[in-house]
GROMACS .gro file of N, CA and C in nm:
model
  336
    1GLY      N    1   1.425  -1.220   0.518
    1GLY     CA    2   1.290  -1.158   0.506
    1GLY      C    3   1.313  -1.009   0.494
    2GLN      N    4   1.289  -0.940   0.389
    2GLN     CA    5   1.283  -0.814   0.380
    2GLN      C    6   1.141  -0.762   0.386
    3GLY      N    7   1.114  -0.656   0.472
    3GLY     CA    8   0.977  -0.594   0.480
    3GLY      C    9   0.868  -0.701   0.488
    4THR      N   10   0.877  -0.776   0.603
    4THR     CA   11   0.783  -0.880   0.616
    4THR      C   12   0.651  -0.839   0.704
    5ALA      N   13   0.648  -0.705   0.741
    5ALA     CA   14   0.532  -0.664   0.805
    5ALA      C   15   0.403  -0.675   0.740
    6GLY      N   16   0.397  -0.674   0.602
    6GLY     CA   17   0.269  -0.704   0.559
    6GLY      C   18   0.235  -0.847   0.513
    7GLY      N   19   0.331  -0.931   0.554
    7GLY     CA   20   0.304  -1.079   0.534
    7GLY      C   21   0.206  -1.151   0.638
    8GLY      N   22   0.172  -1.083   0.745
    8GLY     CA   23   0.080  -1.149   0.840
    8GLY      C   24   0.157  -1.237   0.917
    9TRP      N   25   0.283  -1.235   0.940
    9TRP     CA   26   0.354  -1.315   1.020
    9TRP      C   27   0.360  -1.273   1.163
   10ALA      N   28   0.347  -1.349   1.262
   10ALA     CA   29   0.350  -1.298   1.394
   10ALA      C   30   0.447  -1.221   1.434
   11GLY      N   31   0.584  -1.249   1.398
   11GLY     CA   32   0.688  -1.177   1.444
   11GLY      C   33   0.688  -1.016   1.383
   12SER      N   34   0.603  -1.007   1.285
   12SER     CA   35   0.592  -0.876   1.222
   12SER      C   36   0.521  -0.774   1.319
   13LEU      N   37   0.468  -0.819   1.424
   13LEU     CA   38   0.407  -0.733   1.526
   13LEU      C   39   0.505  -0.683   1.621
   14PHE      N   40   0.614  -0.749   1.615
   14PHE     CA   41   0.727  -0.693   1.693
   14PHE      C   42   0.828  -0.624   1.623
   15ALA      N   43   0.868  -0.643   1.501
   15ALA     CA   44   0.948  -0.573   1.423
   15ALA      C   45   0.945  -0.578   1.285
   16PHE      N   46   0.999  -0.498   1.221
   16PHE     CA   47   0.959  -0.472   1.072
   16PHE      C   48   1.066  -0.575   0.985
   17ILE      N   49   1.182  -0.600   1.009
   17ILE     CA   50   1.270  -0.662   0.920
   17ILE      C   51   1.306  -0.798   0.985
   18ASP      N   52   1.377  -0.792   1.112
   18ASP     CA   53   1.418  -0.894   1.188
   18ASP      C   54   1.400  -0.855   1.324
   19ALA      N   55   1.446  -0.962   1.425
   19ALA     CA   56   1.440  -0.934   1.572
   19ALA      C   57   1.562  -0.882   1.618
   20THR      N   58   1.639  -0.784   1.541
   20THR     CA   59   1.765  -0.720   1.597
   20THR      C   60   1.747  -0.582   1.605
   21ALA      N   61   1.842  -0.505   1.677
   21ALA     CA   62   1.824  -0.359   1.685
   21ALA      C   63   1.808  -0.294   1.549
   22GLY      N   64   1.884  -0.330   1.454
   22GLY     CA   65   1.857  -0.285   1.306
   22GLY      C   66   1.750  -0.334   1.235
   23GLY      N   67   1.658  -0.416   1.282
   23GLY     CA   68   1.558  -0.484   1.219
   23GLY      C   69   1.439  -0.405   1.237
   24GLY      N   70   1.439  -0.282   1.288
   24GLY     CA   71   1.309  -0.203   1.292
   24GLY      C   72   1.206  -0.256   1.412
   25PRO      N   73   1.275  -0.268   1.537
   25PRO     CA   74   1.178  -0.331   1.638
   25PRO      C   75   1.076  -0.239   1.668
   26PHE      N   76   0.964  -0.278   1.695
   26PHE     CA   77   0.841  -0.186   1.748
   26PHE      C   78   0.820  -0.182   1.898
   27MET      N   79   0.875  -0.297   1.961
   27MET     CA   80   0.839  -0.307   2.095
   27MET      C   81   0.955  -0.328   2.194
   28GLU      N   82   0.958  -0.274   2.318
   28GLU     CA   83   1.052  -0.312   2.406
   28GLU      C   84   0.983  -0.350   2.539
   29ILE      N   85   1.045  -0.431   2.619
   29ILE     CA   86   0.986  -0.458   2.752
   29ILE      C   87   1.006  -0.350   2.853
   30SER      N   88   0.917  -0.347   2.938
   30SER     CA   89   0.919  -0.233   3.051
   30SER      C   90   1.030  -0.266   3.142
   31ARG      N   91   1.104  -0.170   3.163
   31ARG     CA   92   1.218  -0.184   3.294
   31ARG      C   93   1.140  -0.250   3.411
   32SER      N   94   1.022  -0.201   3.445
   32SER     CA   95   0.977  -0.269   3.553
   32SER      C   96   0.933  -0.408   3.554
   33THR      N   97   0.921  -0.456   3.456
   33THR     CA   98   0.894  -0.605   3.415
   33THR      C   99   1.041  -0.671   3.398
   34PHE      N  100   1.121  -0.622   3.329
   34PHE     CA  101   1.268  -0.668   3.332
   34PHE      C  102   1.331  -0.684   3.470
   35ASN      N  103   1.294  -0.590   3.557
   35ASN     CA  104   1.363  -0.579   3.685
   35ASN      C  105   1.316  -0.704   3.796
   36ILE      N  106   1.184  -0.752   3.757
   36ILE     CA  107   1.128  -0.882   3.820
   36ILE      C  108   1.170  -1.023   3.780
   37MET      N  109   1.233  -1.007   3.662
   37MET     CA  110   1.281  -1.132   3.608
   37MET      C  111   1.397  -1.180   3.662
   38ASP      N  112   1.392  -1.305   3.675
   38ASP     CA  113   1.549  -1.376   3.734
   38ASP      C  114   1.612  -1.391   3.613
   39ILE      N  115   1.746  -1.328   3.633
   39ILE     CA  116   1.842  -1.320   3.521
   39ILE      C  117   1.884  -1.467   3.474
   40ASP      N  118   1.864  -1.580   3.571
   40ASP     CA  119   1.889  -1.713   3.550
   40ASP      C  120   1.777  -1.780   3.480
   41ASP      N  121   1.678  -1.725   3.451
   41ASP     CA  122   1.553  -1.793   3.411
   41ASP      C  123   1.568  -1.834   3.266
   42ILE      N  124   1.557  -1.939   3.220
   42ILE     CA  125   1.586  -1.996   3.085
   42ILE      C  126   1.491  -1.922   2.992
   43ARG      N  127   1.382  -1.870   3.031
   43ARG     CA  128   1.290  -1.806   2.946
   43ARG      C  129   1.330  -1.671   2.902
   44LEU      N  130   1.418  -1.611   2.983
   44LEU     CA  131   1.460  -1.481   2.959
   44LEU      C  132   1.510  -1.445   2.823
   45PRO      N  133   1.600  -1.513   2.764
   45PRO     CA  134   1.657  -1.490   2.624
   45PRO      C  135   1.545  -1.507   2.531
   46ARG      N  136   1.434  -1.578   2.551
   46ARG     CA  137   1.324  -1.572   2.459
   46ARG      C  138   1.205  -1.470   2.475
   47ALA      N  139   1.248  -1.397   2.586
   47ALA     CA  140   1.140  -1.268   2.608
   47ALA      C  141   1.230  -1.142   2.565
   48VAL      N  142   1.351  -1.136   2.609
   48VAL     CA  143   1.422  -1.010   2.571
   48VAL      C  144   1.526  -1.057   2.484
   49ASN      N  145   1.561  -0.976   2.383
   49ASN     CA  146   1.673  -0.997   2.293
   49ASN      C  147   1.792  -0.946   2.379
   50LEU      N  148   1.852  -1.005   2.445
   50LEU     CA  149   1.949  -0.972   2.535
   50LEU      C  150   2.093  -0.932   2.460
   51GLY      N  151   2.106  -1.010   2.340
   51GLY     CA  152   2.229  -0.966   2.252
   51GLY      C  153   2.230  -0.848   2.197
   52GLU      N  154   2.087  -0.810   2.175
   52GLU     CA  155   2.069  -0.688   2.075
   52GLU      C  156   2.018  -0.570   2.172
   53SER      N  157   1.977  -0.582   2.298
   53SER     CA  158   1.950  -0.479   2.395
   53SER      C  159   2.050  -0.422   2.443
   54SER      N  160   2.041  -0.278   2.474
   54SER     CA  161   2.142  -0.207   2.543
   54SER      C  162   2.087  -0.195   2.698
   55ILE      N  163   2.139  -0.276   2.776
   55ILE     CA  164   2.091  -0.266   2.920
   55ILE      C  165   2.178  -0.178   2.996
   56ASP      N  166   2.129  -0.066   3.047
   56ASP     CA  167   2.193   0.042   3.113
   56ASP      C  168   2.181  -0.007   3.265
   57PRO      N  169   2.296  -0.049   3.352
   57PRO     CA  170   2.293  -0.075   3.482
   57PRO      C  171   2.272   0.046   3.563
   58SER      N  172   2.293   0.180   3.509
   58SER     CA  173   2.279   0.295   3.589
   58SER      C  174   2.156   0.368   3.528
   59TYR      N  175   2.041   0.287   3.495
   59TYR     CA  176   1.936   0.361   3.418
   59TYR      C  177   1.845   0.452   3.513
   60GLU      N  178   1.869   0.421   3.647
   60GLU     CA  179   1.809   0.503   3.764
   60GLU      C  180   1.861   0.629   3.765
   61THR      N  181   1.976   0.662   3.757
   61THR     CA  182   2.033   0.794   3.760
   61THR      C  183   2.068   0.867   3.620
   62ASN      N  184   2.064   0.775   3.515
   62ASN     CA  185   2.098   0.835   3.379
   62ASN      C  186   1.967   0.923   3.327
   63PRO      N  187   1.995   1.054   3.294
   63PRO     CA  188   1.889   1.132   3.248
   63PRO      C  189   1.856   1.087   3.108
   64ASN      N  190   1.928   1.028   3.032
   64ASN     CA  191   1.910   0.973   2.900
   64ASN      C  192   1.876   0.829   2.880
   65PHE      N  193   1.815   0.767   2.996
   65PHE     CA  194   1.795   0.628   3.005
   65PHE      C  195   1.710   0.576   2.896
   66LEU      N  196   1.611   0.659   2.863
   66LEU     CA  197   1.513   0.602   2.744
   66LEU      C  198   1.584   0.577   2.629
   67ASN      N  199   1.706   0.642   2.593
   67ASN     CA  200   1.768   0.604   2.466
   67ASN      C  201   1.883   0.506   2.503
   68ASP      N  202   1.921   0.496   2.636
   68ASP     CA  203   2.040   0.419   2.657
   68ASP      C  204   1.999   0.274   2.714
   69ASP      N  205   1.874   0.269   2.762
   69ASP     CA  206   1.844   0.144   2.833
   69ASP      C  207   1.716   0.096   2.745
   70VAL      N  208   1.755   0.004   2.642
   70VAL     CA  209   1.665  -0.049   2.538
   70VAL      C  210   1.651  -0.204   2.541
   71LEU      N  211   1.538  -0.252   2.598
   71LEU     CA  212   1.513  -0.386   2.616
   71LEU      C  213   1.434  -0.446   2.503
   72LEU      N  214   1.483  -0.503   2.399
   72LEU     CA  215   1.397  -0.540   2.278
   72LEU      C  216   1.324  -0.650   2.302
   73VAL      N  217   1.204  -0.681   2.256
   73VAL     CA  218   1.130  -0.792   2.269
   73VAL      C  219   1.193  -0.892   2.164
   74GLN      N  220   1.202  -1.017   2.207
   74GLN     CA  221   1.242  -1.124   2.102
   74GLN      C  222   1.144  -1.244   2.116
   75LYS      N  223   1.016  -1.201   2.122
   75LYS     CA  224   0.907  -1.308   2.124
   75LYS      C  225   0.902  -1.385   2.007
   76TYR      N  226   0.907  -1.326   1.898
   76TYR     CA  227   0.891  -1.421   1.764
   76TYR      C  228   0.995  -1.395   1.679
   77PRO      N  229   1.132  -1.435   1.698
   77PRO     CA  230   1.240  -1.406   1.616
   77PRO      C  231   1.241  -1.468   1.476
   78GLY      N  232   1.165  -1.579   1.456
   78GLY     CA  233   1.143  -1.632   1.339
   78GLY      C  234   1.242  -1.765   1.341
   79SER      N  235   1.241  -1.836   1.214
   79SER     CA  236   1.311  -1.954   1.200
   79SER      C  237   1.437  -1.940   1.111
   80ASP      N  238   1.513  -2.058   1.102
   80ASP     CA  239   1.627  -2.022   1.017
   80ASP      C  240   1.598  -1.987   0.870
   81GLY      N  241   1.643  -1.880   0.821
   81GLY     CA  242   1.619  -1.828   0.694
   81GLY      C  243   1.487  -1.746   0.670
   82GLN      N  244   1.414  -1.753   0.774
   82GLN     CA  245   1.275  -1.665   0.755
   82GLN      C  246   1.273  -1.602   0.890
   83PRO      N  247   1.348  -1.480   0.891
   83PRO     CA  248   1.302  -1.383   0.987
   83PRO      C  249   1.151  -1.356   1.025
   84LEU      N  250   1.130  -1.340   1.144
   84LEU     CA  251   0.976  -1.315   1.194
   84LEU      C  252   0.881  -1.421   1.167
   85MET      N  253   0.919  -1.531   1.081
   85MET     CA  254   0.816  -1.644   1.046
   85MET      C  255   0.829  -1.751   1.162
   86ASN      N  256   0.723  -1.758   1.231
   86ASN     CA  257   0.704  -1.864   1.327
   86ASN      C  258   0.591  -1.969   1.315
   87ASP      N  259   0.629  -2.104   1.353
   87ASP     CA  260   0.521  -2.185   1.344
   87ASP      C  261   0.443  -2.194   1.469
   88LEU      N  262   0.325  -2.116   1.486
   88LEU     CA  263   0.250  -2.099   1.607
   88LEU      C  264   0.152  -2.214   1.618
   89LYS      N  265   0.123  -2.270   1.729
   89LYS     CA  266   0.010  -2.378   1.755
   89LYS      C  267  -0.102  -2.296   1.806
   90ILE      N  268  -0.191  -2.312   1.734
   90ILE     CA  269  -0.313  -2.261   1.782
   90ILE      C  270  -0.443  -2.370   1.782
   91PHE      N  271  -0.512  -2.359   1.913
   91PHE     CA  272  -0.608  -2.435   1.942
   91PHE      C  273  -0.758  -2.366   1.932
   92ARG      N  274  -0.843  -2.411   1.860
   92ARG     CA  275  -0.971  -2.342   1.837
   92ARG      C  276  -1.078  -2.379   1.941
   93SER      N  277  -1.132  -2.314   1.996
   93SER     CA  278  -1.232  -2.345   2.117
   93SER      C  279  -1.342  -2.452   2.046
   94ALA      N  280  -1.388  -2.419   1.925
   94ALA     CA  281  -1.481  -2.514   1.839
   94ALA      C  282  -1.434  -2.642   1.847
   95GLU      N  283  -1.292  -2.659   1.803
   95GLU     CA  284  -1.228  -2.808   1.802
   95GLU      C  285  -1.228  -2.865   1.930
   96MET      N  286  -1.201  -2.787   2.027
   96MET     CA  287  -1.215  -2.857   2.167
   96MET      C  288  -1.324  -2.918   2.215
   97LEU      N  289  -1.441  -2.832   2.172
   97LEU     CA  290  -1.586  -2.889   2.203
   97LEU      C  291  -1.618  -3.009   2.121
   98LEU      N  292  -1.560  -3.007   1.996
   98LEU     CA  293  -1.615  -3.141   1.921
   98LEU      C  294  -1.527  -3.249   1.978
   99ILE      N  295  -1.405  -3.232   2.023
   99ILE     CA  296  -1.318  -3.347   2.080
   99ILE      C  297  -1.389  -3.406   2.184
  100ARG      N  298  -1.439  -3.306   2.283
  100ARG     CA  299  -1.509  -3.343   2.408
  100ARG      C  300  -1.643  -3.415   2.368
  101ALA      N  301  -1.703  -3.370   2.279
  101ALA     CA  302  -1.833  -3.430   2.213
  101ALA      C  303  -1.806  -3.583   2.180
  102GLU      N  304  -1.699  -3.584   2.099
  102GLU     CA  305  -1.679  -3.735   2.038
  102GLU      C  306  -1.620  -3.814   2.158
  103ALA      N  307  -1.557  -3.781   2.247
  103ALA     CA  308  -1.517  -3.843   2.356
  103ALA      C  309  -1.630  -3.898   2.446
  104ALA      N  310  -1.731  -3.811   2.464
  104ALA     CA  311  -1.857  -3.839   2.545
  104ALA      C  312  -1.931  -3.936   2.472
  105ALA      N  313  -1.970  -3.926   2.322
  105ALA     CA  314  -2.026  -4.014   2.246
  105ALA      C  315  -1.958  -4.165   2.255
  106ASP      N  316  -1.832  -4.154   2.241
  106ASP     CA  317  -1.760  -4.283   2.244
  106ASP      C  318  -1.779  -4.366   2.376
  107ALA      N  319  -1.773  -4.291   2.492
  107ALA     CA  320  -1.823  -4.331   2.625
  107ALA      C  321  -1.974  -4.374   2.655
  108ASN      N  322  -2.041  -4.339   2.538
  108ASN     CA  323  -2.185  -4.357   2.535
  108ASN      C  324  -2.245  -4.275   2.651
  109GLN      N  325  -2.189  -4.145   2.670
  109GLN     CA  326  -2.239  -4.050   2.750
  109GLN      C  327  -2.305  -3.930   2.677
  110LEU      N  328  -2.430  -3.965   2.620
  110LEU     CA  329  -2.468  -3.867   2.502
  110LEU      C  330  -2.556  -3.753   2.589
  111GLY      N  331  -2.574  -3.755   2.715
  111GLY     CA  332  -2.638  -3.654   2.790
  111GLY      C  333  -2.527  -3.530   2.820
  112VAL      N  334  -2.410  -3.572   2.815
  112VAL     CA  335  -2.296  -3.478   2.867
  112VAL      C  336  -2.287  -3.368   2.783
   0.00000   0.00000   0.00000
């Protein structure tokens, strides 16, 4: 995917070309948020692109930590062959209300 930012893809909110350091990332996770994450949490690799991030263990004493401690967001990396293109599951509130009304009508609870 070259230049997908104009395509309306969810991932294009986080990067320009792909979810790598060279893909024009727009967002990083904050160091304070990263510090409270459990390194063994299975969700961590989906939140932070650890393979592309440059995690500086001495960020507290490094005067150049803003450039050396880069924690890239990996929220919507994309699917095979389609960088930044994701299949998002969206539930509309109107649909949920209709389902509830249909269930009430089926149970003959028309006043609910």
